Coordinates of C-alpha atoms in Angstrom, one line a residue:
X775 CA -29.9 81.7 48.7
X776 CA -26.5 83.5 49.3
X777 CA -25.2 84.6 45.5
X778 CA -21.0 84.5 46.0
X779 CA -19.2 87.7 45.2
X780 CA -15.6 88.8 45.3
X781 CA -16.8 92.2 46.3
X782 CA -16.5 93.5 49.3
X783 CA -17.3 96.4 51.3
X784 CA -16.6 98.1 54.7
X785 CA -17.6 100.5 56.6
X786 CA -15.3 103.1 58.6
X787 CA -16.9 105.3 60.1
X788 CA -18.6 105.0 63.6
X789 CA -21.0 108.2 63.6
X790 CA -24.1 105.8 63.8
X791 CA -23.4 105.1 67.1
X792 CA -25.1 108.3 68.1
X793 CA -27.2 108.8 65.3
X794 CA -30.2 107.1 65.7
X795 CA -31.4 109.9 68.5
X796 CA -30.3 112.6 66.4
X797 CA -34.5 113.4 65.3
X798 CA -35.3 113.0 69.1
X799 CA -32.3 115.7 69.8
X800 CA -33.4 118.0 66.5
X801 CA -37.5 117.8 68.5
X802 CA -35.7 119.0 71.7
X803 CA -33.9 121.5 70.0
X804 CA -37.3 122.8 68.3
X805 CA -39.6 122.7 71.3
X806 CA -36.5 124.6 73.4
X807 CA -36.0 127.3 70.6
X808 CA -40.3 127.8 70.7
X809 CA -40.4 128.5 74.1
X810 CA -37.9 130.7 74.0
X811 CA -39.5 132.7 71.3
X812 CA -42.7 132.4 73.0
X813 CA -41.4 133.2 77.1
X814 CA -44.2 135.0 78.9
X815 CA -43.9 137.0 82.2
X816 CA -44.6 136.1 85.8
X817 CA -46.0 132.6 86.3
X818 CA -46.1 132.1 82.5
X819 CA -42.0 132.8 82.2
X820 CA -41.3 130.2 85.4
X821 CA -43.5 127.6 84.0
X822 CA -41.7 127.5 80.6
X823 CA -38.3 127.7 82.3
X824 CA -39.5 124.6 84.6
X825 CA -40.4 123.1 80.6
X826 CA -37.0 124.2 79.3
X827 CA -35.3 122.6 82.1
X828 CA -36.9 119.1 82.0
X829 CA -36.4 119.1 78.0
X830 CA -33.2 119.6 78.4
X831 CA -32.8 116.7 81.4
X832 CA -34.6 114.2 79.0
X833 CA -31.7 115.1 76.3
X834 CA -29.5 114.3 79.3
X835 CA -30.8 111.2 80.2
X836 CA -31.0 110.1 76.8
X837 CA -27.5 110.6 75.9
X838 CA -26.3 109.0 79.0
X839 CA -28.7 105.7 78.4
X840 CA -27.0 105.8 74.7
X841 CA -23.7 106.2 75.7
X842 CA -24.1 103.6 78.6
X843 CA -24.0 100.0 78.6
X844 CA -28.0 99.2 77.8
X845 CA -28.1 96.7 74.5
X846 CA -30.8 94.7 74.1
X847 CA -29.2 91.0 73.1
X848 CA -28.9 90.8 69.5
X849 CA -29.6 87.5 67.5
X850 CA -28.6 87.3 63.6
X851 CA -30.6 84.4 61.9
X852 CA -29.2 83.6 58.6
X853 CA -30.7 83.3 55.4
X854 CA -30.5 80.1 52.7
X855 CA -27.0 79.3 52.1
X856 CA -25.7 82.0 55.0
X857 CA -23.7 79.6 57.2
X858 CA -21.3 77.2 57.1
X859 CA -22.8 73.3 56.8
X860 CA -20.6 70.2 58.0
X861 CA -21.1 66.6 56.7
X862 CA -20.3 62.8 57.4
X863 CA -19.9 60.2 55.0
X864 CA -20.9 56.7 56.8
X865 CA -21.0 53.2 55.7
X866 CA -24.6 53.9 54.1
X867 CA -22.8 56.2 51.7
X868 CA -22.8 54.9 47.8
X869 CA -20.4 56.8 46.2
X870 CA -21.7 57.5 42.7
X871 CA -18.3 57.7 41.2
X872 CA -14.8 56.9 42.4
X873 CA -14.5 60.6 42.7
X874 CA -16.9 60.8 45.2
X875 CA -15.5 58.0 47.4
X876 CA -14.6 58.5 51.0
X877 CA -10.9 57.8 49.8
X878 CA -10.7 60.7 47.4
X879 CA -13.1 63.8 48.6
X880 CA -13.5 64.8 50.7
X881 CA -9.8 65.8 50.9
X882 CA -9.8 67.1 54.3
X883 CA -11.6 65.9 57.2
X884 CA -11.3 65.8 61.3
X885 CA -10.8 63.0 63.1
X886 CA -14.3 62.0 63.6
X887 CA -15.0 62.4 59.8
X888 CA -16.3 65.8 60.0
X889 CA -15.5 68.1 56.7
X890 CA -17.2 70.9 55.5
X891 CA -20.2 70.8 53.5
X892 CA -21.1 74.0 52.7
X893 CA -19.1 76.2 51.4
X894 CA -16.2 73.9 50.1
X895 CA -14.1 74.8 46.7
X896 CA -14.2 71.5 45.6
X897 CA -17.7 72.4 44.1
X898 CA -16.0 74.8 41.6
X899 CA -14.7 71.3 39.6
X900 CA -16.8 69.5 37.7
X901 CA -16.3 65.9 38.8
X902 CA -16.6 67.2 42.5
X903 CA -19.7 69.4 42.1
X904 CA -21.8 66.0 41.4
X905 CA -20.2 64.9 44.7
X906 CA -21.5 67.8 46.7
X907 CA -24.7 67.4 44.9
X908 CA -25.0 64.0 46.1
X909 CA -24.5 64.9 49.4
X910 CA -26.6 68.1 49.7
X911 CA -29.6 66.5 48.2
X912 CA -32.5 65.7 50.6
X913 CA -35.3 63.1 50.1
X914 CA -39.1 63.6 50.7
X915 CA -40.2 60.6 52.8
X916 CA -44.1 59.4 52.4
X917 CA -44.3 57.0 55.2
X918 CA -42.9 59.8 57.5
X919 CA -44.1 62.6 55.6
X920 CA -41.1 64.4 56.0
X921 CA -37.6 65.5 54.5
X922 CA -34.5 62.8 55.5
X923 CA -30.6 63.5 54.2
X924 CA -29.1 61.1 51.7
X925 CA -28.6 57.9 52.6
X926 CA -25.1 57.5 54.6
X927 CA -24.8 61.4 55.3
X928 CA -24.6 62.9 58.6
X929 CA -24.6 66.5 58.9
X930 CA -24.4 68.9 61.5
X931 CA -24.5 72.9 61.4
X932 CA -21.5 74.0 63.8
X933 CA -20.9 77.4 66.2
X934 CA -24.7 77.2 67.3
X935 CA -25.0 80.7 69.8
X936 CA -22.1 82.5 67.9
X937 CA -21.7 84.3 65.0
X938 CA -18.3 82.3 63.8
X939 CA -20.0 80.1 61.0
X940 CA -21.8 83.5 59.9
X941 CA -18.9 85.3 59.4
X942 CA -17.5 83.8 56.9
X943 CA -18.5 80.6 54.5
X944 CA -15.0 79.1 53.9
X945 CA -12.6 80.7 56.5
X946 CA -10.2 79.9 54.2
X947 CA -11.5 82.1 51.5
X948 CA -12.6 85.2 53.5
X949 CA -12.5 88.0 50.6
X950 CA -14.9 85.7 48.4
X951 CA -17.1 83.9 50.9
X952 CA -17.5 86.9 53.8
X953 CA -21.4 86.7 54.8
X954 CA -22.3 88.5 58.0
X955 CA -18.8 89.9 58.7
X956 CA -19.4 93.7 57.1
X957 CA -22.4 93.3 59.9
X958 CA -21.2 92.1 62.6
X959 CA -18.3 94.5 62.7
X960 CA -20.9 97.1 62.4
X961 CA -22.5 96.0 65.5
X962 CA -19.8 95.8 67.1
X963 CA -18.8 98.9 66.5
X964 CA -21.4 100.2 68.8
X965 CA -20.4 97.8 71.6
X966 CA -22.1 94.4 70.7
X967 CA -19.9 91.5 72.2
X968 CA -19.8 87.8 70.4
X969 CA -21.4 85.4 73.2
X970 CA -22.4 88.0 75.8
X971 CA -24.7 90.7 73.8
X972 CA -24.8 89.4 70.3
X973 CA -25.4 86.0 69.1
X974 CA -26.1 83.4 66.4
X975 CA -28.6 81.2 65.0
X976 CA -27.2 79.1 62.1
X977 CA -29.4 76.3 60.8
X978 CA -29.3 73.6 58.0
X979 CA -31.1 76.0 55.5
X980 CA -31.7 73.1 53.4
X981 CA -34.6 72.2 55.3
X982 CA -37.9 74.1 56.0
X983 CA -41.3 74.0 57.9
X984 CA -44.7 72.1 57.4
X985 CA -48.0 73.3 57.8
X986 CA -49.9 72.2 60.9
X987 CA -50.5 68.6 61.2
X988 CA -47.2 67.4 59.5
X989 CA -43.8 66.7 61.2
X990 CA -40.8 68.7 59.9
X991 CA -38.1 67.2 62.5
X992 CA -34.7 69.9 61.1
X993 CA -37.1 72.6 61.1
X994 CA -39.2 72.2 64.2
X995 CA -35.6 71.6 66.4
X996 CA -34.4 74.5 64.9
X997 CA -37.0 76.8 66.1
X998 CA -37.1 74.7 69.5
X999 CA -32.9 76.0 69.5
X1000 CA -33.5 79.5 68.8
X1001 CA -36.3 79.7 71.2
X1002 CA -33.9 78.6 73.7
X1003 CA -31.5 80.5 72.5
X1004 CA -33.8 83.5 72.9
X1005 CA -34.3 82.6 76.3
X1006 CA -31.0 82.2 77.4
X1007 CA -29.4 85.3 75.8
X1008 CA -32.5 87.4 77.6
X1009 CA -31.7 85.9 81.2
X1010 CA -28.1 86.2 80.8
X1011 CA -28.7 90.4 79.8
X1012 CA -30.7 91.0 83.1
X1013 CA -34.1 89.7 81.2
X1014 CA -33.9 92.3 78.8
X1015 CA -35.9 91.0 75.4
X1016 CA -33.9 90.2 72.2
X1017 CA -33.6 92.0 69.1
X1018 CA -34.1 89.6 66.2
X1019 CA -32.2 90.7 63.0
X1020 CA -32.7 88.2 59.9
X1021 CA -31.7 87.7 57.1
X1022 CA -33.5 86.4 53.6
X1023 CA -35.2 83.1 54.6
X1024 CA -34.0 83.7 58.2
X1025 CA -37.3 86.2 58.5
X1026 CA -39.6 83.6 57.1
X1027 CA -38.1 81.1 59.9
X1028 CA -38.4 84.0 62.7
X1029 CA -42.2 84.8 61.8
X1030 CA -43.0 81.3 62.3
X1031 CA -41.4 81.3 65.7
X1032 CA -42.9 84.5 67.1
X1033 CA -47.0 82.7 65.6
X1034 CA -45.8 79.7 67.4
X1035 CA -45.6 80.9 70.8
X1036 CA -47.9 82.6 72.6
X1037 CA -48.3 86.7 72.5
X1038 CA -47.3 86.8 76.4
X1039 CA -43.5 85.1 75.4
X1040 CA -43.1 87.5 72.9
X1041 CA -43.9 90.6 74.7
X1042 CA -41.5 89.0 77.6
X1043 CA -38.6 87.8 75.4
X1044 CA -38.5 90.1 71.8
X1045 CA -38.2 93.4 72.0
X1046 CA -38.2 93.8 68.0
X1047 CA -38.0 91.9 64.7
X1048 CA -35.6 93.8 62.0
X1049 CA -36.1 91.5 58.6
X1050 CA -33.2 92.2 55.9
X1051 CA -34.6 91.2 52.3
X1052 CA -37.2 88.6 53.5
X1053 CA -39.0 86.9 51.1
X1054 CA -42.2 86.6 52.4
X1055 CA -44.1 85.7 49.0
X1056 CA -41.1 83.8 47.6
X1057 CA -39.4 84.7 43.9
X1058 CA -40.0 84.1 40.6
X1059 CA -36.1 83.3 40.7
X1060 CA -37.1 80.2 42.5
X1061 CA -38.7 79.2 39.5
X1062 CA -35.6 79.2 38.0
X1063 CA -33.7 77.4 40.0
X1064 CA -36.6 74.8 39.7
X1065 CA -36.6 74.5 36.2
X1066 CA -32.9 74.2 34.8
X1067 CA -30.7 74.7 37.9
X1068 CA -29.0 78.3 39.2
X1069 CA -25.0 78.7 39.8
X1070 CA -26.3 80.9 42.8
X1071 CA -23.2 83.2 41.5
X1072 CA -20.4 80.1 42.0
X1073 CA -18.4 80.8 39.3
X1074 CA -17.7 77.7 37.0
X1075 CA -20.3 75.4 38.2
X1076 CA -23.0 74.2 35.7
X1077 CA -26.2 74.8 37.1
X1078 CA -28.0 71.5 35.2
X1079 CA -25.0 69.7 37.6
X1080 CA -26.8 70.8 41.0
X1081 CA -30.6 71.2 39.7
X1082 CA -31.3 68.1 41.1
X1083 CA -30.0 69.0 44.4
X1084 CA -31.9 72.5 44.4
X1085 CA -35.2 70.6 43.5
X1086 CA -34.7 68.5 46.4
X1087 CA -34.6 71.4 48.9
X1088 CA -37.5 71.6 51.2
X1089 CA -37.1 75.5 52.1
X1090 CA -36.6 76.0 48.1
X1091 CA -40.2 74.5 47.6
X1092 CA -41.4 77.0 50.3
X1093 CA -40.0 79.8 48.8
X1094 CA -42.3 79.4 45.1
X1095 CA -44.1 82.0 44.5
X1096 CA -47.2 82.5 46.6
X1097 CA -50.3 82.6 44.6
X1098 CA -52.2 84.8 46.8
X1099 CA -49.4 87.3 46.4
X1100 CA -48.2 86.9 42.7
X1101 CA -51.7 86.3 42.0
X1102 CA -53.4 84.5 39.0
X1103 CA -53.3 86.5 36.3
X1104 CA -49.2 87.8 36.1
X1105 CA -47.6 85.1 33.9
X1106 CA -44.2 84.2 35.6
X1107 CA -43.0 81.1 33.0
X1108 CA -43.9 80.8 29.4
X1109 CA -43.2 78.1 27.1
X1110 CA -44.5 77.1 23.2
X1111 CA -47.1 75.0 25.2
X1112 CA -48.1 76.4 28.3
X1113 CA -48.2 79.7 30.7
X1114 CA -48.0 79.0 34.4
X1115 CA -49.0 81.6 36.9
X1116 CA -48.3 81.1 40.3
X1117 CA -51.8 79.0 40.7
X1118 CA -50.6 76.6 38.2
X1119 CA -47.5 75.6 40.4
X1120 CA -48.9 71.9 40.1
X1121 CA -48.4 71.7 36.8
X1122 CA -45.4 73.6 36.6
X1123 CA -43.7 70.7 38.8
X1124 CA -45.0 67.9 36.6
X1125 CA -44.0 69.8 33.9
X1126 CA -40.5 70.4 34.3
X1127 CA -39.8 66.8 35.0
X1128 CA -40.4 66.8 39.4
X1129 CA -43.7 64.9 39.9
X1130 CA -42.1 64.0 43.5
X1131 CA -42.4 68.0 44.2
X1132 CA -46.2 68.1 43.8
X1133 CA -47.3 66.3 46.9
X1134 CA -45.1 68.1 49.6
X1135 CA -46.3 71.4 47.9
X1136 CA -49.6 71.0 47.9
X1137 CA -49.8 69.7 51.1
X1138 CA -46.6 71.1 53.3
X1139 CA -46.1 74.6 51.4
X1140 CA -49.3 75.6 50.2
X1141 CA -50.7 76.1 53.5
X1142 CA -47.8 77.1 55.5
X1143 CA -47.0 80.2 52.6
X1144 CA -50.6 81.6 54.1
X1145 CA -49.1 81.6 57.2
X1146 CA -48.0 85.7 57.3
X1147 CA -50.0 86.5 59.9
X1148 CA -49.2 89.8 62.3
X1149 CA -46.8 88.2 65.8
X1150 CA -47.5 91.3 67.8
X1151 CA -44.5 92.4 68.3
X1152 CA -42.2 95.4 66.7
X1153 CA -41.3 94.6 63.1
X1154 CA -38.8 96.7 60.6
X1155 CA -38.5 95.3 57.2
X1156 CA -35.2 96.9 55.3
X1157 CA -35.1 96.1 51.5
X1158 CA -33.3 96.6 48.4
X1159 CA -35.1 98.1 45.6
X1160 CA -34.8 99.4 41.9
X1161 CA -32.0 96.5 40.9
X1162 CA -33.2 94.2 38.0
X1163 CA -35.2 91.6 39.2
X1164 CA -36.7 88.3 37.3
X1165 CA -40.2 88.7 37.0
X1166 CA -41.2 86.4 33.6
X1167 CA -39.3 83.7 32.1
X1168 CA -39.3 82.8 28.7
X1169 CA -38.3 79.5 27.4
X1170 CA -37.7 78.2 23.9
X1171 CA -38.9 74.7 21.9
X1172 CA -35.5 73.5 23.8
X1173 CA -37.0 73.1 27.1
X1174 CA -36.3 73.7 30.1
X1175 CA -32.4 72.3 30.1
X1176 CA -31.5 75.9 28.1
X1177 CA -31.3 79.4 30.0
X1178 CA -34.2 80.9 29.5
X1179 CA -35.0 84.8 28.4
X1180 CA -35.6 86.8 31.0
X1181 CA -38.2 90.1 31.2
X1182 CA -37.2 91.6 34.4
X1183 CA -39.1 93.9 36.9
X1184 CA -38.5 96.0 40.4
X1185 CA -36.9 94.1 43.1
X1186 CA -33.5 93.2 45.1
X1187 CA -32.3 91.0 42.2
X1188 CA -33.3 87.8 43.9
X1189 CA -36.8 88.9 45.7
X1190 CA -39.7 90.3 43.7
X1191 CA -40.7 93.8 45.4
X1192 CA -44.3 92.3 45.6
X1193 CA -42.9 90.0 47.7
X1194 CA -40.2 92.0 49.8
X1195 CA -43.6 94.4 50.6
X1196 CA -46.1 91.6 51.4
X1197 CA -46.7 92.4 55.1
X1198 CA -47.8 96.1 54.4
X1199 CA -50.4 94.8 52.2
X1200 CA -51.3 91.7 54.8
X1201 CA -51.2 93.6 57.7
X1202 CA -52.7 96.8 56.7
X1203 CA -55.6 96.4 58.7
X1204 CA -53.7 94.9 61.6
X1205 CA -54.5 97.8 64.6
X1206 CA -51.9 95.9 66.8
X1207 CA -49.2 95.4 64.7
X1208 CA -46.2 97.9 64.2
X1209 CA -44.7 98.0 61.0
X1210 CA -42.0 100.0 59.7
X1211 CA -40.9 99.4 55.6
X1212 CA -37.5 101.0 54.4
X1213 CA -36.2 100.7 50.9
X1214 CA -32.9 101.5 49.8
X1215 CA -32.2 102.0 46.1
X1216 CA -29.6 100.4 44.0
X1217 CA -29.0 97.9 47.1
X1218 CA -29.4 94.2 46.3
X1219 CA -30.4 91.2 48.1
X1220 CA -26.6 90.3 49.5
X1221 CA -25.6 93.7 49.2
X1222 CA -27.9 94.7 51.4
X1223 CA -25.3 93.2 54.6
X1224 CA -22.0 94.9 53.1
X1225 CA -23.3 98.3 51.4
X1226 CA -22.9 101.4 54.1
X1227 CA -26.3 102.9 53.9
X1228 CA -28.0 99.7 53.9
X1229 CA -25.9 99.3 57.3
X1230 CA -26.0 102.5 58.8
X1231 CA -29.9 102.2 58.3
X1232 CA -29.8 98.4 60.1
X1233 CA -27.7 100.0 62.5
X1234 CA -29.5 103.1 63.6
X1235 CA -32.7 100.6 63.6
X1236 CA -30.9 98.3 66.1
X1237 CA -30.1 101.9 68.1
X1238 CA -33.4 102.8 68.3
X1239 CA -34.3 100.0 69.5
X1240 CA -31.7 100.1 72.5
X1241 CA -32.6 103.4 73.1
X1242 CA -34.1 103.7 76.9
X1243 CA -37.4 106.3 76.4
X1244 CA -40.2 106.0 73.4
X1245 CA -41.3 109.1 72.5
X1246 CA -43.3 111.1 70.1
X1247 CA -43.5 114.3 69.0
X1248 CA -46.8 116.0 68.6

């Protein structure tokens, strides 16, 4: 989930542009210095001129596919809480309180009803945070076996295909709610275009996937849009395949996409996947959030005021821990009465008050986290690492309504590093399956789209990737 920060960074230089080839250029510049320590006479002299010459035409070439109009189309796909959300209220709604009735909040509104959701001040007060709650909060369904909004709330994610809602979270409040923007202007920087070249994928993050045989309506039309989207953005670049760049939960979303469709549309239609901070085991910060609410870094809210609402979050229950990952002996929650790994998940739910949590894990979640498998297809993951990360909480004979204490461990500050570096342990013996791992130190989990070596790394990765010759140097 995005943490709010007034910080904010940017990045003015543009020397990445060309820096991605710089260690194909540095080869070159080896292998032509060699040969000229090395020149024979006769036949042995014109052969390694005829060498020096073509070296020095790849260089050429190179430069001018780098400098030339060649991007692959680029789609950014948020991560929890990383675009804007837009609700509304119908005549289902039952306002809980006459601050939460249509007449009061919310206080602006199109004409067709339409506010924003997500992210609205109003949360910061008290007596309007329960309202958002209210509305934010999703219900599991038994007859349909799926996830439904509350009753009398419509909502809609707006600026599918552009990167407008990423941008930004309230446009209003650009300094403190600025998501993607540090990113985007990077990438545009080295020539991407909103809505020709680079695109968006926004989704209601509130909502996850199910494991095979169970609907998941908001999920599965999400991933039916950003296949299409795929699609669309490749045809309209001269068929060139897409780079995928994600974000947090985004990558979790993206992996399921590229297992769901066979391995001939992914060679045809993705050229790479870059995943920023993806949480492919979950967090032990999810935990948290479970058991007495988490302020997500809104300053002023009380988190036992949106708990509810966090508990009710499909793609929260999918990011638990995963007990293949965390495994069964690392205690992640202690209490006076009980230690819960992340095989004791079950109980952990009861326990904390959220029976209504255990059957959608155990039969949604639990087999859809085991769902990592290798797509095929390039994959660069770029994380954060050596910022405090929750890794065992400790709580008192006061339950779980009181903060707990907190030992912490190696991570992003949100996502356990056994969990940003799942897929080199998973895929390790995949002989198909390229995977590149980069960790940057001191760089957190939103940091990690704002800090300038975290994006001159995702940049010279998305470089690479448009660069027009694969090479290696032997």
């Amino acid at each position: 989930m995005l943490h709010l920060s007034s910080h904010h960074s940017w990045r003015s230089s543009k020397a990445t542009k060309s820096k991605s080839l710089s260690s194909l250029y540095f080869h070159l510049l080896l292998l032509l210095q060699n040969s000229q320590r090395h020149r024979g006479a006769g036949a042995g002299r014109n052969r390694l001129m005829g060498i020096n010459l073509a070296l020095v035409s790849v260089a050429v070439m190179l430069y001018t596919c780098h400098a030339g109009s060649n991007l692959h189309p680029l789609i950014l796909i948020p991560g929890n809480g990383g675009n804007q959300l837009e609700a509304r209220l119908t005549a289902g709604y039952k306002p809980s309180s006459l601050y939460c009735s249509k007449r009061w909040n919310p206080a602006r509104q199109n004409k067709e009803g339409w506010f924003r959701l997500w992210f609205d001040p109003s949360v910061l007060l008290a007596p309007f945070t329960k309202c958002f709650a209210e509305r934010m909060t999703l219900y599991y369904d038994s007859d349909l076996d799926d996830y439904r909004n509350a009753p009398g709330v419509e909502t809609r994610v707006p600026h599918f295909g552009s990167t407008r809602s990423l941008l930004y979270l309230d446009p209003n409040l650009k300094h403190i709610t600025a998501y993607m923007e540090p990113l985007v202007e990077s990438l545009e920087q080295i020539g991407y275009v909103n809505g020709e070249t680079l695109f968006g994928a926004p989704y209601d993050f509130r909502y996850g996937l199910a494991a095979e045989g169970h609907p998941s309506h908001v999920g599965s039309k999400f991933l039916q849009d950003l296949k299409d989207l795929i699609e669309k953005a490749s045809t309209s670049n001269g068929g060139k395949p897409v780079i995928l760049l994600s974000h947090s939960l985004g990558g979790l979303f993206v992996l399921q996409l590229l297992n769901r469709n066979p391995p001939s549309w992914r060679k045809k239609f993705v050229k790479h996947f870059v995943a920023l901070s993806a949480p492919w085991g979950g967090t032990v910060d999810e935990m948290l959030t479970f058991a007495s609410g988490n302020t997500l870094g809104v300053p002023l809210v009380k988190p036992l005021l949106v708990r509810e609402e966090q508990r009710s979050s499909e793609s929260n229950l999918w990011l638990m821990p995963n007990p293949k990952l965390f495994g069964r002996e690392k205690p992640l929650v202690v209490t006076p009465n009980a230690t819960y790994s992340a095989f004791d998940m079950v109980q952990f739910l009861n326990d904390i008050g959220f029976p209504q949590g255990v059957h959608p894990y155990k039969s949604r979640i639990l087999p859809l986290a085991d769902k990592l498998g290798a797509p095929g297809v390039p994959v660069t993951c770029i994380t954060g690492s050596g910022v405090r990360t929750a890794e065992t909480l400790f709580y008192r004979k006061n339950g779980f309504d009181e903060r707990p204490d907190i030992v912490y461990g190696d991570g992003d500050g949100t996502v356990n590093m056994v969990s940003l570096l799942a897929l080199e342990s998973l895929w390790s013996e995949e002989k198909n399956q390229t995977l590149k791992v980069i960790r940057i130190p001191g760089v957190s989990h939103i940091s990690i789209l704002k800090n300038d070596a975290a994006l001159d790394q995702i940049i010279a990765e998305v470089s690479d990737s448009n660069s027009c010759l694969e090479y290696s140097v032997v």
